[in-house]
C-alpha positions as a Python dict, from the first residue, in 0.01 Angstrom:
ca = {
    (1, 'X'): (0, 0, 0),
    (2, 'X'): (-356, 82, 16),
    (3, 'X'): (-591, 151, 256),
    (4, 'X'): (-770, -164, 191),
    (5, 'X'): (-420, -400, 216),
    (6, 'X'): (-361, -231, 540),
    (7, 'X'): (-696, -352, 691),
    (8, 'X'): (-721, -711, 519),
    (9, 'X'): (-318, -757, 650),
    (10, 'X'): (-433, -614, 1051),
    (11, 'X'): (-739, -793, 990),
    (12, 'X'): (-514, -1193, 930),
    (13, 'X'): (-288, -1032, 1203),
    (14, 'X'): (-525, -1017, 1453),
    (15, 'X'): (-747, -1342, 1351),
    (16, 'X'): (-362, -1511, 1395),
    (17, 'X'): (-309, -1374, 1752),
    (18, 'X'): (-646, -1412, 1908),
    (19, 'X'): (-682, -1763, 1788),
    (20, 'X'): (-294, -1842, 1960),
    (21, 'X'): (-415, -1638, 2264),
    (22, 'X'): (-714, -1872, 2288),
    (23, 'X'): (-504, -2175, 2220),
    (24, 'X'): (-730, -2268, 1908),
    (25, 'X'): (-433, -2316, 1693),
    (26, 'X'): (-315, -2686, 1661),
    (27, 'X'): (31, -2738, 1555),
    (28, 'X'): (118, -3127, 1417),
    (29, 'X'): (365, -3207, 1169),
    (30, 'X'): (233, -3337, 818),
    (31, 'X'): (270, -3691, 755),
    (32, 'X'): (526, -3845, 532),
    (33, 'X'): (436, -3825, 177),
    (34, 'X'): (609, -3919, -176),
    (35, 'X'): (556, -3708, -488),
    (36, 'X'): (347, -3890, -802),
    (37, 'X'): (526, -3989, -1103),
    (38, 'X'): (326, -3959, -1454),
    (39, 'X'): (8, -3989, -1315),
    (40, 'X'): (95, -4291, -1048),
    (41, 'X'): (17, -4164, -721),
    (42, 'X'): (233, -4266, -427),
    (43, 'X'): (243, -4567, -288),
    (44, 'X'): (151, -4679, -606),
    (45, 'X'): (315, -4922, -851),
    (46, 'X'): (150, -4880, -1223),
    (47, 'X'): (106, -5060, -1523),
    (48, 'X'): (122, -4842, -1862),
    (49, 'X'): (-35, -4924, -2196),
    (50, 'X'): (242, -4725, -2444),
    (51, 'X'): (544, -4557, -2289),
    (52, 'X'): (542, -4402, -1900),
    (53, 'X'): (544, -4059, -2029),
    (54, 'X'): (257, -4069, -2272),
    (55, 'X'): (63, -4406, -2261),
    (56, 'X'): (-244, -4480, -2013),
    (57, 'X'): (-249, -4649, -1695),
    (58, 'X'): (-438, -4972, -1692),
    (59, 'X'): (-375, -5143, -1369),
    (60, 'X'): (-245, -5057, -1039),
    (61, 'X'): (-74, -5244, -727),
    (62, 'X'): (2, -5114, -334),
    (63, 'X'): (-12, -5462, -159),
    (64, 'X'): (292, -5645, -81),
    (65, 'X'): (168, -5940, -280),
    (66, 'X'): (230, -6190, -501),
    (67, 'X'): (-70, -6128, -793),
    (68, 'X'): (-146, -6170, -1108),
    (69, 'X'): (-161, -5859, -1339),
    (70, 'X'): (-509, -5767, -1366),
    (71, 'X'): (-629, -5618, -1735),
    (72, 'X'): (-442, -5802, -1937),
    (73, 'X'): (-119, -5999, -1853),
    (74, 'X'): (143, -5965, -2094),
    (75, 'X'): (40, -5616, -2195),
    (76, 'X'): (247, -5401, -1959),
    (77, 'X'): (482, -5158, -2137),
    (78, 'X'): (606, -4916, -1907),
    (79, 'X'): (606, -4945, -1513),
    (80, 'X'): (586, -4666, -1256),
    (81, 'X'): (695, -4770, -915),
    (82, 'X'): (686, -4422, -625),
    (83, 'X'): (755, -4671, -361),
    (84, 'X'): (1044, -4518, -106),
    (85, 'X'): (1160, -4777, 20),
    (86, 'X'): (1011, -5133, -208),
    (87, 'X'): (1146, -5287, -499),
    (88, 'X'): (916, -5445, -747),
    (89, 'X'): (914, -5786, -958),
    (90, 'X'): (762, -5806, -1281),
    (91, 'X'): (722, -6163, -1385),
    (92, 'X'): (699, -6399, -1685),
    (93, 'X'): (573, -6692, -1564),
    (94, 'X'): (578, -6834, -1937),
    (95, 'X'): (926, -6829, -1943),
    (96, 'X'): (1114, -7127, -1825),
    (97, 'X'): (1223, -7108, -1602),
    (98, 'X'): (1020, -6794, -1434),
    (99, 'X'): (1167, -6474, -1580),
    (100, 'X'): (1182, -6173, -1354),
    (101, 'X'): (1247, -5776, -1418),
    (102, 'X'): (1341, -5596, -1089),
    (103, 'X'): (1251, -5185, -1080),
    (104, 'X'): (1387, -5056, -739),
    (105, 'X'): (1230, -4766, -566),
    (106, 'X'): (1077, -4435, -706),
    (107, 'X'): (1171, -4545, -1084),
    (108, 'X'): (992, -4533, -1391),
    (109, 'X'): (1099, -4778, -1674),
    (110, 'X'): (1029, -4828, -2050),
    (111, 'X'): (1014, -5229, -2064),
    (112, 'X'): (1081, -5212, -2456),
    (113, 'X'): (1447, -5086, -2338),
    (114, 'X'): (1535, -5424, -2151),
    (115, 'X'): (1563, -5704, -2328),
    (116, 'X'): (1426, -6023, -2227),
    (117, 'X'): (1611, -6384, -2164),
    (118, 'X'): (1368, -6514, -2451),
    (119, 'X'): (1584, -6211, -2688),
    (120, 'X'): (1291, -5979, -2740),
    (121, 'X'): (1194, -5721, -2487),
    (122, 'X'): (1030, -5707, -2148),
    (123, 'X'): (702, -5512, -2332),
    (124, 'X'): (395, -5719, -2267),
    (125, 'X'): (603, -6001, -2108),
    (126, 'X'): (511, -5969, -1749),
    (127, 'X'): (185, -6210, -1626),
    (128, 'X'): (248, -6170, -1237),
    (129, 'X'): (390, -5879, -1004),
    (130, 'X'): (573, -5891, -662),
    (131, 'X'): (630, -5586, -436),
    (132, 'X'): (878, -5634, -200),
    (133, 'X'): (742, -5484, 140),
    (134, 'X'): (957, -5453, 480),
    (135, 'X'): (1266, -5515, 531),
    (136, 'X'): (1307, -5451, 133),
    (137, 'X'): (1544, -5156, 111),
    (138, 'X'): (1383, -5079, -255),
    (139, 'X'): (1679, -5198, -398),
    (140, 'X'): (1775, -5475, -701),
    (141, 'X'): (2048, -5702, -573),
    (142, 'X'): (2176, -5396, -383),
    (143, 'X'): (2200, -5120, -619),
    (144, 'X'): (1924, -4872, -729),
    (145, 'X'): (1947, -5030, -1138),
    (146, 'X'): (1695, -5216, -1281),
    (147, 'X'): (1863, -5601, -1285),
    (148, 'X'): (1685, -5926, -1422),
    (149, 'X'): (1723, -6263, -1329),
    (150, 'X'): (1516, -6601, -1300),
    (151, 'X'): (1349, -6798, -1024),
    (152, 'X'): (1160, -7187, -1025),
    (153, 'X'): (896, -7224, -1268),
    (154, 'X'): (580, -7186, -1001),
    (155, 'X'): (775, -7013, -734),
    (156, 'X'): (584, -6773, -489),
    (157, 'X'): (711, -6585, -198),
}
């Protein structure tokens, strides 16, 4: 080790206990925090032109809302949800009755891999989203798989 390690090393050592001897060190836990997921920050829930793991976000939700999708309904291809504990609805309100695709927690989901009650796919189906905020357990019908299903034609939480 060289001379000049040995100093800069002393040098942090001593900074550390003078500032503890003088009490100027705060100690607080970091908050809670989730991990992104192809470019969708947490507590995020986005909307992908193209796939998840190479198309372009276009539109992003955090409230516990029922909205419409802004940029373009019926365009969403991919969906990103790093919520920890919220599922999410995706919604075709064209279908009749309402259609609805369910992505539970900290998923990321190709919509061109689920097919549709109309018998094409889930791609640029969805015109409305839903996150499911407290007590949601970020689960579909209990499990942590994507699951579909259909509500009233208007219906809002």
């Amino acid at each position: 080790m060289t001379l000049r390690a040995i100093r800069t090393r002393l040098g942090a050592t001593a900074l550390a206990v003078t500032a503890l001897a003088t009490g100027a060190v705060t100690m607080s836990a970091s908050p809670a925090s989730a991990d992104s997921m192809y470019g969708c920050s947490y507590p995020r829930v986005c909307l992908y032109d193209g796939s998840y793991a190479s198309g372009s976000i276009f539109s992003y939700y955090q409230d516990t809302t029922y909205q419409a999708i802004i940029g373009g309904g019926n365009r969403v291809d991919a969906v990103v949800n790093t919520r920890n504990d919220d599922s999410v609805w995706l919604i075709d309100q064209g279908a009749s009755p309402d259609a609805y695709i369910c992505i539970p927690r900290n998923t990321a989901v190709n919509l061109g891999s689920y097919t549709h009650p109309n018998g094409t796919t889930w791609a640029n189906d969805a015109d409305a989203i839903k996150i499911w905020g407290d007590p949601d357990t970020g689960t579909c019908s209990g499990t942590t798989q994507v699951r579909q299903g259909r509500i009233a034609d208007g219906w809002r939480p």
